[in-house]
Short mmCIF file of C-alpha atoms in Angstrom, two decimals:
data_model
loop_
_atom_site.label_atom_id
_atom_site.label_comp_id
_atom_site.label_asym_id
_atom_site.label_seq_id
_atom_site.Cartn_x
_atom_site.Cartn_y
_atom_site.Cartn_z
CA UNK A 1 42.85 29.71 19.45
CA UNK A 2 40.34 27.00 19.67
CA UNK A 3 40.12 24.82 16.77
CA UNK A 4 36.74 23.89 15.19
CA UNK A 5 36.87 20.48 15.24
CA UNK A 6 37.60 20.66 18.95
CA UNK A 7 34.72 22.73 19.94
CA UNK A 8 32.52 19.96 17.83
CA UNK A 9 34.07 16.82 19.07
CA UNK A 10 32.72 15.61 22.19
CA UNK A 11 35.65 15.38 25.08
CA UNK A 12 37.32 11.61 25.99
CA UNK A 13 35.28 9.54 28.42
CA UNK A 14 32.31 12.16 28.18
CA UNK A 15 29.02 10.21 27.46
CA UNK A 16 25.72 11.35 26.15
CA UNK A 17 23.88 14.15 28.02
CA UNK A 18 20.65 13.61 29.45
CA UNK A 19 18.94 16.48 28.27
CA UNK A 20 19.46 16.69 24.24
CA UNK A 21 19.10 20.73 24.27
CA UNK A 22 22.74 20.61 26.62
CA UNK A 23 24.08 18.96 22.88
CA UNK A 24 22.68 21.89 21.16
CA UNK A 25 25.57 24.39 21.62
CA UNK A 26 29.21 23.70 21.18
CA UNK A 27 31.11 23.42 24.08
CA UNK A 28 35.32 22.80 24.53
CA UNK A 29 35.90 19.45 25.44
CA UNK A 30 38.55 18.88 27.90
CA UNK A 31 41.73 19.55 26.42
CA UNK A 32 40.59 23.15 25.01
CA UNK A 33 39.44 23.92 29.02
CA UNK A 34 42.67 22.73 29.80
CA UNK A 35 44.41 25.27 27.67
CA UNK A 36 41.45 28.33 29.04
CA UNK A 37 41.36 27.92 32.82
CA UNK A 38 39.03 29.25 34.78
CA UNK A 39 39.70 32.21 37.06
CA UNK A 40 39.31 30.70 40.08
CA UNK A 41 42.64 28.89 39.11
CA UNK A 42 44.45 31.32 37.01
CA UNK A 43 47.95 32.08 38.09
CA UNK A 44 47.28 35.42 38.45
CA UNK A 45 43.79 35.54 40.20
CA UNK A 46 43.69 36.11 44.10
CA UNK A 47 43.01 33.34 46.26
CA UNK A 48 39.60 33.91 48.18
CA UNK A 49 38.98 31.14 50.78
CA UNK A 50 36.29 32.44 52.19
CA UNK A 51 34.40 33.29 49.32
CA UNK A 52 31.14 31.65 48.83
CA UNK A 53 31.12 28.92 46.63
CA UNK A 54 28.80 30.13 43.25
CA UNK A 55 28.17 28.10 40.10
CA UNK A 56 30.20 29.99 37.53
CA UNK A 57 30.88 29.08 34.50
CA UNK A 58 34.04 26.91 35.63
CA UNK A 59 31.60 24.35 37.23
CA UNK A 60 28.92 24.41 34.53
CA UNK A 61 29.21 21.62 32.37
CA UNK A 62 28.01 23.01 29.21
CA UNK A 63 29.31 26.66 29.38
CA UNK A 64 32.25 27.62 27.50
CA UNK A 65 35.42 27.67 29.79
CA UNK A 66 36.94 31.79 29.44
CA UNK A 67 39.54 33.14 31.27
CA UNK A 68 37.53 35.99 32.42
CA UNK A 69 35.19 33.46 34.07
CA UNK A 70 31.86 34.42 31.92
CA UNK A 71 30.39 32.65 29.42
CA UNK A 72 30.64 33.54 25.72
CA UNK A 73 27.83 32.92 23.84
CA UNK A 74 28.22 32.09 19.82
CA UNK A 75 26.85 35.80 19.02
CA UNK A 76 30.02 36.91 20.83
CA UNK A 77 28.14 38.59 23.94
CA UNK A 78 29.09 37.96 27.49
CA UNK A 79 27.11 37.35 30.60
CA UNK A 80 27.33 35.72 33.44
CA UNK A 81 25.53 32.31 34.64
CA UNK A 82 23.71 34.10 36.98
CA UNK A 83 22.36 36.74 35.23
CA UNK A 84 21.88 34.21 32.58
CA UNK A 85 19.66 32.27 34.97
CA UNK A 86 18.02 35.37 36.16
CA UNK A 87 16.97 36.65 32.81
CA UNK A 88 15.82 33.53 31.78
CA UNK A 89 13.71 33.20 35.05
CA UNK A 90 12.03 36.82 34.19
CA UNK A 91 11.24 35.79 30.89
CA UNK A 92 9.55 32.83 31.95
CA UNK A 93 7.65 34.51 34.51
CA UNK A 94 6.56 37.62 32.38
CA UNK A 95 5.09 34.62 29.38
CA UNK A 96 3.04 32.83 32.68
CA UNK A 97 1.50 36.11 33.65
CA UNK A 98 0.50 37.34 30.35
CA UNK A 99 -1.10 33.48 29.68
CA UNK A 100 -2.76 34.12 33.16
CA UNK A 101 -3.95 37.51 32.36
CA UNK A 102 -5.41 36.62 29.13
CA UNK A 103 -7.46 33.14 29.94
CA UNK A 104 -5.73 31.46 28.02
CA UNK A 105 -5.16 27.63 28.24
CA UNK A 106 -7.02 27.06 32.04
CA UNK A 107 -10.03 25.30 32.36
CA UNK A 108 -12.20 27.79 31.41
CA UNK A 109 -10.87 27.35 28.07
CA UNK A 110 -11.49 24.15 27.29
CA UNK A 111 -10.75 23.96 23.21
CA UNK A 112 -7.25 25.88 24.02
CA UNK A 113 -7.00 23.02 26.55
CA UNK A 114 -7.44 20.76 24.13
CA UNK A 115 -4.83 21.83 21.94
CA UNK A 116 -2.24 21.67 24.60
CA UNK A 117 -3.02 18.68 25.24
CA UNK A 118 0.02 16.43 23.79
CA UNK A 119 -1.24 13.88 20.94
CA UNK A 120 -2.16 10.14 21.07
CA UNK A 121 0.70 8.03 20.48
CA UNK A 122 1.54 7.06 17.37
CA UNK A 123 -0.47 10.02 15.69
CA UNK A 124 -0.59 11.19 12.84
CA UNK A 125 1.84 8.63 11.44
CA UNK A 126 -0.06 5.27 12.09
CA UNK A 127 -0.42 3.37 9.32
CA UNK A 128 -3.56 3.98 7.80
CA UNK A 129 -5.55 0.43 7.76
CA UNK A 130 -6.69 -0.54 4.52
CA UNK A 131 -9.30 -2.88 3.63
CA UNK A 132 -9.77 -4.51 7.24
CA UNK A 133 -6.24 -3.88 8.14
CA UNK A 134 -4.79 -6.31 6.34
CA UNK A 135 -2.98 -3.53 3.74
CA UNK A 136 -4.72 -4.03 0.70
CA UNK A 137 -5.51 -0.56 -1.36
CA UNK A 138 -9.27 0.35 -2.31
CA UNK A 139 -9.35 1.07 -6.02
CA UNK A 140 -11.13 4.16 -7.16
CA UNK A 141 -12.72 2.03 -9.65
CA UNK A 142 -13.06 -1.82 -10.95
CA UNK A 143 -9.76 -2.46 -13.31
CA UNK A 144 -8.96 -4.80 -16.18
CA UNK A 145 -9.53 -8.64 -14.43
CA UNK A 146 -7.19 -11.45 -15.21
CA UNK A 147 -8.97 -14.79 -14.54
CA UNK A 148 -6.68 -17.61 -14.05
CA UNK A 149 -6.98 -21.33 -13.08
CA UNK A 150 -4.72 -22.68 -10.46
CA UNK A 151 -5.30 -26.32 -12.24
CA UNK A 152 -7.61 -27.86 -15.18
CA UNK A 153 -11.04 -27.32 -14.98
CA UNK A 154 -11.19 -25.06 -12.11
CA UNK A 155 -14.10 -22.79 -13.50
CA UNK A 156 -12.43 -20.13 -14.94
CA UNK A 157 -13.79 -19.06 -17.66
CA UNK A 158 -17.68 -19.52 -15.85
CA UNK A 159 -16.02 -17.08 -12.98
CA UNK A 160 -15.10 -14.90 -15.63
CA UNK A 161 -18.44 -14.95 -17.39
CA UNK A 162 -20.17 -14.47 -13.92
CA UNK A 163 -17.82 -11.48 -12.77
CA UNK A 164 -18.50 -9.35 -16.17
CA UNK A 165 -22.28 -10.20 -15.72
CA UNK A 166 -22.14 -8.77 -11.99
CA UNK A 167 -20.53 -6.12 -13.22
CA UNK A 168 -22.91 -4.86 -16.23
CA UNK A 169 -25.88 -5.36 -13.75
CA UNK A 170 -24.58 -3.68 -10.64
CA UNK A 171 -23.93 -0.60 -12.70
CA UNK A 172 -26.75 -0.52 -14.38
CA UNK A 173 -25.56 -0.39 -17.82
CA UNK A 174 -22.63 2.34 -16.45
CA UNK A 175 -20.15 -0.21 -17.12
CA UNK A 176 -19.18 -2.20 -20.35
CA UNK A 177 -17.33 -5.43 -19.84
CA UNK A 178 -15.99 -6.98 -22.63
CA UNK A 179 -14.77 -11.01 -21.57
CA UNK A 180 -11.00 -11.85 -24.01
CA UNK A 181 -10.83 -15.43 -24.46
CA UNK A 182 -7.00 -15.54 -23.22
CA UNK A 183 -6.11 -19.13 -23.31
CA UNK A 184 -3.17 -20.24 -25.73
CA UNK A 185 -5.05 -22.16 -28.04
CA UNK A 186 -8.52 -20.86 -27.89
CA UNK A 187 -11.32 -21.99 -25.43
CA UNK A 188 -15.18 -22.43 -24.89
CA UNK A 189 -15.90 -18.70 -23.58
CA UNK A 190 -18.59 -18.36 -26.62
CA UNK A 191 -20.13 -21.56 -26.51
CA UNK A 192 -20.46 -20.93 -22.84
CA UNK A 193 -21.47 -17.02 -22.65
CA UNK A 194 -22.94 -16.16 -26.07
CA UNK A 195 -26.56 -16.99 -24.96
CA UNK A 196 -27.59 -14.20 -27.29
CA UNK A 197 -25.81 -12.98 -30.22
CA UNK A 198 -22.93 -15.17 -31.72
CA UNK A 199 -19.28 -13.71 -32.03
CA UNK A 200 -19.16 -11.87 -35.84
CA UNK A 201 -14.99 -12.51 -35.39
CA UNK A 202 -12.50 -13.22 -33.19
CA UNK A 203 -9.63 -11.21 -31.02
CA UNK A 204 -7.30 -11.60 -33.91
CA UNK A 205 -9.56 -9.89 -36.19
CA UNK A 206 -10.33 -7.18 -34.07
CA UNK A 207 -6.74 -6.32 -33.15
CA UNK A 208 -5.84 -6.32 -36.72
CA UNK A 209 -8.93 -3.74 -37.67
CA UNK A 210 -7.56 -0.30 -38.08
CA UNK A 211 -8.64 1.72 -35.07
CA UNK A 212 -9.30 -0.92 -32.30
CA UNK A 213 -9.92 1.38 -29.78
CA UNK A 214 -13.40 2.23 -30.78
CA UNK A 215 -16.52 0.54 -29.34
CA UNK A 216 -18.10 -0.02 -32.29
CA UNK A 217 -15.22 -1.87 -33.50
CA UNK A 218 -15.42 -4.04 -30.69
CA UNK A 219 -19.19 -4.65 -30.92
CA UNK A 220 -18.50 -5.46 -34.53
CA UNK A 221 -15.82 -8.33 -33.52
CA UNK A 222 -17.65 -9.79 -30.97
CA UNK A 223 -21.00 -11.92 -29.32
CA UNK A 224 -23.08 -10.57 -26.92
CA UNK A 225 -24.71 -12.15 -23.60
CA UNK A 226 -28.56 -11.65 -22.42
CA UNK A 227 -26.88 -9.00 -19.90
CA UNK A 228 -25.28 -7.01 -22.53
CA UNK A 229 -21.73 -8.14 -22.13
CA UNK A 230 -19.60 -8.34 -24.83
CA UNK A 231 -17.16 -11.65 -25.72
CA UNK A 232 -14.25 -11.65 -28.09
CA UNK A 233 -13.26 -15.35 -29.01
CA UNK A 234 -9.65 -16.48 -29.96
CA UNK A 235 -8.17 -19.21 -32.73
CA UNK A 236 -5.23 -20.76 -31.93
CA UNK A 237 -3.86 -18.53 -34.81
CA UNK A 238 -0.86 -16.37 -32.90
CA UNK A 239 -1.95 -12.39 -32.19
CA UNK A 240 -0.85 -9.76 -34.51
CA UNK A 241 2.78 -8.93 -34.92
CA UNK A 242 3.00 -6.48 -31.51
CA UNK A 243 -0.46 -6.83 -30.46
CA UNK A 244 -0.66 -8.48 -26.90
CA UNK A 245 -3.36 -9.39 -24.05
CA UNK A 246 -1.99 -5.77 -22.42
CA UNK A 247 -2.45 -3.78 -25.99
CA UNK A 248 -5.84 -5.23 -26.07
CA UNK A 249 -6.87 -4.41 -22.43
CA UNK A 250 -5.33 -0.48 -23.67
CA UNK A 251 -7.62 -0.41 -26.57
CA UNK A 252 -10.66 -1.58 -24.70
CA UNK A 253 -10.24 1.37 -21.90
CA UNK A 254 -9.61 3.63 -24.95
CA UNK A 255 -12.82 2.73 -25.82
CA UNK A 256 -14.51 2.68 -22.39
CA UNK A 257 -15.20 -0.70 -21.93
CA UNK A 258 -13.89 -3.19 -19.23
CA UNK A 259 -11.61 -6.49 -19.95
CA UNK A 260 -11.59 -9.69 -18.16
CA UNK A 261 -9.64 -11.64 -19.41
CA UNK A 262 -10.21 -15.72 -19.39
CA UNK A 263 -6.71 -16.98 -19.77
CA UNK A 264 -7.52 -20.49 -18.02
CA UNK A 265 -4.89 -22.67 -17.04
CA UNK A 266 -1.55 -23.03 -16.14
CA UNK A 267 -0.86 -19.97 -14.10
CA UNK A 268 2.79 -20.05 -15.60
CA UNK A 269 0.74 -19.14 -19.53
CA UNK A 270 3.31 -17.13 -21.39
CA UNK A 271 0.35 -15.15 -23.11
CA UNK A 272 -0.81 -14.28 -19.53
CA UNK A 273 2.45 -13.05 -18.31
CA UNK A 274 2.10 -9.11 -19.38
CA UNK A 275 -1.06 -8.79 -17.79
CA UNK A 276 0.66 -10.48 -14.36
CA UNK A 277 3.36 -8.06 -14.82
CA UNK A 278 0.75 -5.11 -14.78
CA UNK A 279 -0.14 -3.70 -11.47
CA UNK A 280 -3.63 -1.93 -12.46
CA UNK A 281 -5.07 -5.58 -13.65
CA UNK A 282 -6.69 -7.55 -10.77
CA UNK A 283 -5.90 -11.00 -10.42
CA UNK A 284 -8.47 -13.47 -9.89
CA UNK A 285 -6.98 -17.17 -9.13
CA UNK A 286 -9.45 -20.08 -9.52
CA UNK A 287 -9.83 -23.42 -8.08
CA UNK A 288 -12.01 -26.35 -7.74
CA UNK A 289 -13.31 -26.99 -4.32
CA UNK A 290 -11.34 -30.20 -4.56
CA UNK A 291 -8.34 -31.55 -1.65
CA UNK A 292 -6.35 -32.15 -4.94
CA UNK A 293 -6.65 -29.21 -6.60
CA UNK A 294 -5.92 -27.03 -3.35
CA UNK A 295 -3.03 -29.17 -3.06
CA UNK A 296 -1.96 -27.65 -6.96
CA UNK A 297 -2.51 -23.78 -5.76
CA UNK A 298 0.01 -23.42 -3.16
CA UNK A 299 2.94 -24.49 -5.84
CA UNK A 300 1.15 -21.85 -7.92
CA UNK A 301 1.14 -19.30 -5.55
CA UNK A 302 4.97 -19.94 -4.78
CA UNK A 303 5.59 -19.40 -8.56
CA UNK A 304 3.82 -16.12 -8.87
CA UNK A 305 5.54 -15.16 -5.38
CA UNK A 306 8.83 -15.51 -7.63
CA UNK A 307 8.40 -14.19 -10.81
CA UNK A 308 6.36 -11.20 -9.85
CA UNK A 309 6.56 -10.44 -6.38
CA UNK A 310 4.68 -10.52 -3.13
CA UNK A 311 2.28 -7.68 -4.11
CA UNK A 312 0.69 -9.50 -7.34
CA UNK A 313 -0.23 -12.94 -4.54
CA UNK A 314 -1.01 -10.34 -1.86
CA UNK A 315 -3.49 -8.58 -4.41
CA UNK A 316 -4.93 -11.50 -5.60
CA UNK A 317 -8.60 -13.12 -5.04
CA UNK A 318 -9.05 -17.11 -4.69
CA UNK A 319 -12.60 -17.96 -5.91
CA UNK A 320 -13.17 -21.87 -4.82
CA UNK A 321 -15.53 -23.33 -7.06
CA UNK A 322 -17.99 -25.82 -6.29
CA UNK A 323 -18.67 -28.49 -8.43
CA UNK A 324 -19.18 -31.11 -6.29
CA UNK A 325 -22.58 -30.17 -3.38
CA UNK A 326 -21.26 -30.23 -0.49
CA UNK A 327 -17.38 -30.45 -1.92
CA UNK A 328 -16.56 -26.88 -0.66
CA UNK A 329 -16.79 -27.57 2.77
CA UNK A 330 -13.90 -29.44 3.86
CA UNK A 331 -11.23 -26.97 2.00
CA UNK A 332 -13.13 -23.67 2.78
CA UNK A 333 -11.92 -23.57 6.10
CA UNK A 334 -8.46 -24.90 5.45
CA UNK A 335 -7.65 -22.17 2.23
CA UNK A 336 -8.88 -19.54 5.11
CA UNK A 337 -6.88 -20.50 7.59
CA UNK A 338 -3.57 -21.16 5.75
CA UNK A 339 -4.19 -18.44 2.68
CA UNK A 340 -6.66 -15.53 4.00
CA UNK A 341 -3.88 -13.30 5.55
CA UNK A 342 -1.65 -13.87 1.96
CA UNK A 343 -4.30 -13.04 -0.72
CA UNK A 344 -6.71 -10.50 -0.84
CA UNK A 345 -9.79 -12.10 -0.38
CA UNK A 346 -11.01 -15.57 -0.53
CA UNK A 347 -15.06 -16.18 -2.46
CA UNK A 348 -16.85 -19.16 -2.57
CA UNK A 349 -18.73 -20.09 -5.99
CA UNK A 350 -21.62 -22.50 -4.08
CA UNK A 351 -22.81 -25.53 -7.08
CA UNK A 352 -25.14 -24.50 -9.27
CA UNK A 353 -26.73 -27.26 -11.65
CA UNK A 354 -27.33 -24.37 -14.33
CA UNK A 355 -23.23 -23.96 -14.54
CA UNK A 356 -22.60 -27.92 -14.04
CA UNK A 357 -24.71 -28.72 -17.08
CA UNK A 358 -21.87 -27.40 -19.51
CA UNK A 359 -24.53 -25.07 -21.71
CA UNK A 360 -24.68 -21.93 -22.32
CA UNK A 361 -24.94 -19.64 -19.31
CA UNK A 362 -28.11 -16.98 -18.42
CA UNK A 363 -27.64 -14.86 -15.42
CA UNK A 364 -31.09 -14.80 -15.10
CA UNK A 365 -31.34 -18.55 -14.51
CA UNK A 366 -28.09 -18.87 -12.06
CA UNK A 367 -29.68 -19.26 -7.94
CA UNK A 368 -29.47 -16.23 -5.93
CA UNK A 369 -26.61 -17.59 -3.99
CA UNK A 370 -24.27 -17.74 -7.34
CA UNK A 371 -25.08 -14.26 -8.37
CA UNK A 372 -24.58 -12.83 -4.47
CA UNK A 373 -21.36 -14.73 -5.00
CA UNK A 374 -20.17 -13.19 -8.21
CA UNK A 375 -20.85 -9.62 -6.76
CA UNK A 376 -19.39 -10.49 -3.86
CA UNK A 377 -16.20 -11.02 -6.16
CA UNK A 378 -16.59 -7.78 -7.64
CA UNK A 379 -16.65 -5.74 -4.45
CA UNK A 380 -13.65 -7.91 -3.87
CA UNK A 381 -11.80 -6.44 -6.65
CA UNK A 382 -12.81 -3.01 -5.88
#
């Protein structure tokens, strides 16, 4: 008897075969041949000298050694390596003529000639290039925006004034944004985007109203801007016990509308930190077009790298802000260079003397370059 694990276990000193299908059966290894010898040397087998030398299954390295000198195959049948050979050769043949006889595969037939064909390399499981290549995901649709400056007075809450403004008019009314004042103590969102009705409340109010998640609860609460977009202002007051900046971006896609959410600066804002730890909000990183205040990003970036991971950077969209004319071009080309492959995009915010005179804003009255540049954030995002 043979045991199992030596049929399985490959014989000393034997190496890999060169042609995987020899692996596919089990063969003896060479202590089980040494017990089955073949019956050219059996004992009891007569000596033939001049016999002619054939390839039986004693001198095939992958048949199974038997003392009758056939190979046994592992649905017990026996058969020579010859006949073997020869059947398999008929086979072969028989498949060639009937391909022959029915046209199949020449060069008449050129789609079946296709399909022979072996595949490119690499197909079908190359990675599928995303957004340029660079492995970014296209969203099916625009999501909650958190708007965060890298330092003081970076822009934010103007970017996030702009971006809900691009929004509402590049849908055409489809799409409601709603901007959160998110800062910790309560910033200058209204004063700066309420250009036509004034806030009725604030975001403390409105969380604490009964059933939040209406629209008409939130047009209640809040100001409105000439394009129709909706701003909730904050106190310094805290939010309602288990109310946060994430249960408030919940109840305004309950309701159908769109948050972005002005949370200002530092990046490290403990009010900010569910929305950072929520992979369907976008992250939108601001910065003054200033050699100090790129200098201020990169420690910001390496924070967010370790509290949330590579994905929320890798995500993420720098908008530089001009505020200087003519500031933008000697840091452009270095935050490209040293940040494009990192973050998900990188948009320039050109000066415009309607945002730099610290009134209330008008879409209407920004230049053409600042509004291209606002939608240019929002496909961005997208």
């Amino acid at each position: 008897m043979v045991d199992i694990d030596d049929r399985v276990r490959p014989g000393p000193g034997s190496g890999p075969s060169e042609d995987p299908r020899s692996d596919f059966w089990f063969r003896l290894d060479d202590g089980a041949a040494a017990q089955h010898p073949p019956a050219a040397q059996h004992p009891s087998a007569p000596q033939h000298p001049s016999a002619p030398q054939h390839p039986s299954a004693a001198q095939h390295p992958s048949a199974a050694q038997h003392p009758s000198g056939v190979q046994q195959e592992p649905d017990g049948r026996h058969s020579t390596q010859a006949e073997e050979d020869s059947r398999r050769a008929e086979v072969a043949a028989r498949l060639v003529e009937a391909v022959r006889a029915g046209g199949v595969g020449g060069e008449e037939d050129s789609e079946v000639a296709a399909l022979m064909q072996p595949s490119p390399g690499g197909s079908p499981t190359d990675r599928v290039p995303l957004r340029g290549g660079q492995g970014r995901l296209v969203r099916a649709a625009l999501p909650p925006v958190l708007v965060l400056g890298g330092s003081g007075s970076s822009g934010a809450t103007t970017v996030a004034l702009g971006l809900a403004a691009a929004a509402g008019v590049d849908s055409e009314g489809a799409v409601w944004p709603v901007v959160v004042d998110a800062t910790l103590g309560g910033g200058d969102v209204a004063l700066r985007g309420c250009d036509a009705v004034a806030p009725m409340s604030t975001l403390q109010k409105w969380l604490g109203t009964s059933d939040p998640g209406v629209a008409a609860t939130v047009g209640a609460c809040s100001g409105q801007t000439s394009t129709g977009v909706r701003v909730l202002p904050r106190t310094p007051d805290p939010l309602p016990r288990r109310e946060s900046l994430v249960s408030a971006a919940r109840h305004l896609e309950t309701a159908g509308l769109l948050g972005v959410f002005d949370a200002g600066a530092p990046v490290t804002s403990r009010l900010a930190a569910p929305l950072l730890a929520d992979p369907r909000v976008g992250l939108v990183l601001t910065v003054a077009a200033r050699p100090d205040a790129i200098n201020r990003l990169q420690p910001a970036l390496g924070w967010l790298d370790e509290n949330f991971g590579e994905f929320v950077v890798g995500d993420a969209v720098i908008v530089l802000t001009e505020q200087v004319p003519g500031s933008a071009a000697t840091v452009l080309e270095h935050v490209r260079t040293h940040l494009g492959s990192w973050v998900r995009a990188i948009v320039q915010v050109p000066f415009d003397i309607h945002l730099a005179t610290g009134g209330p804003i008008t879409w209407h009255r920004l230049t053409a370059e600042t509004r291209d540049a606002y939608l240019a954030l929002l496909g961005a995002l997208r």
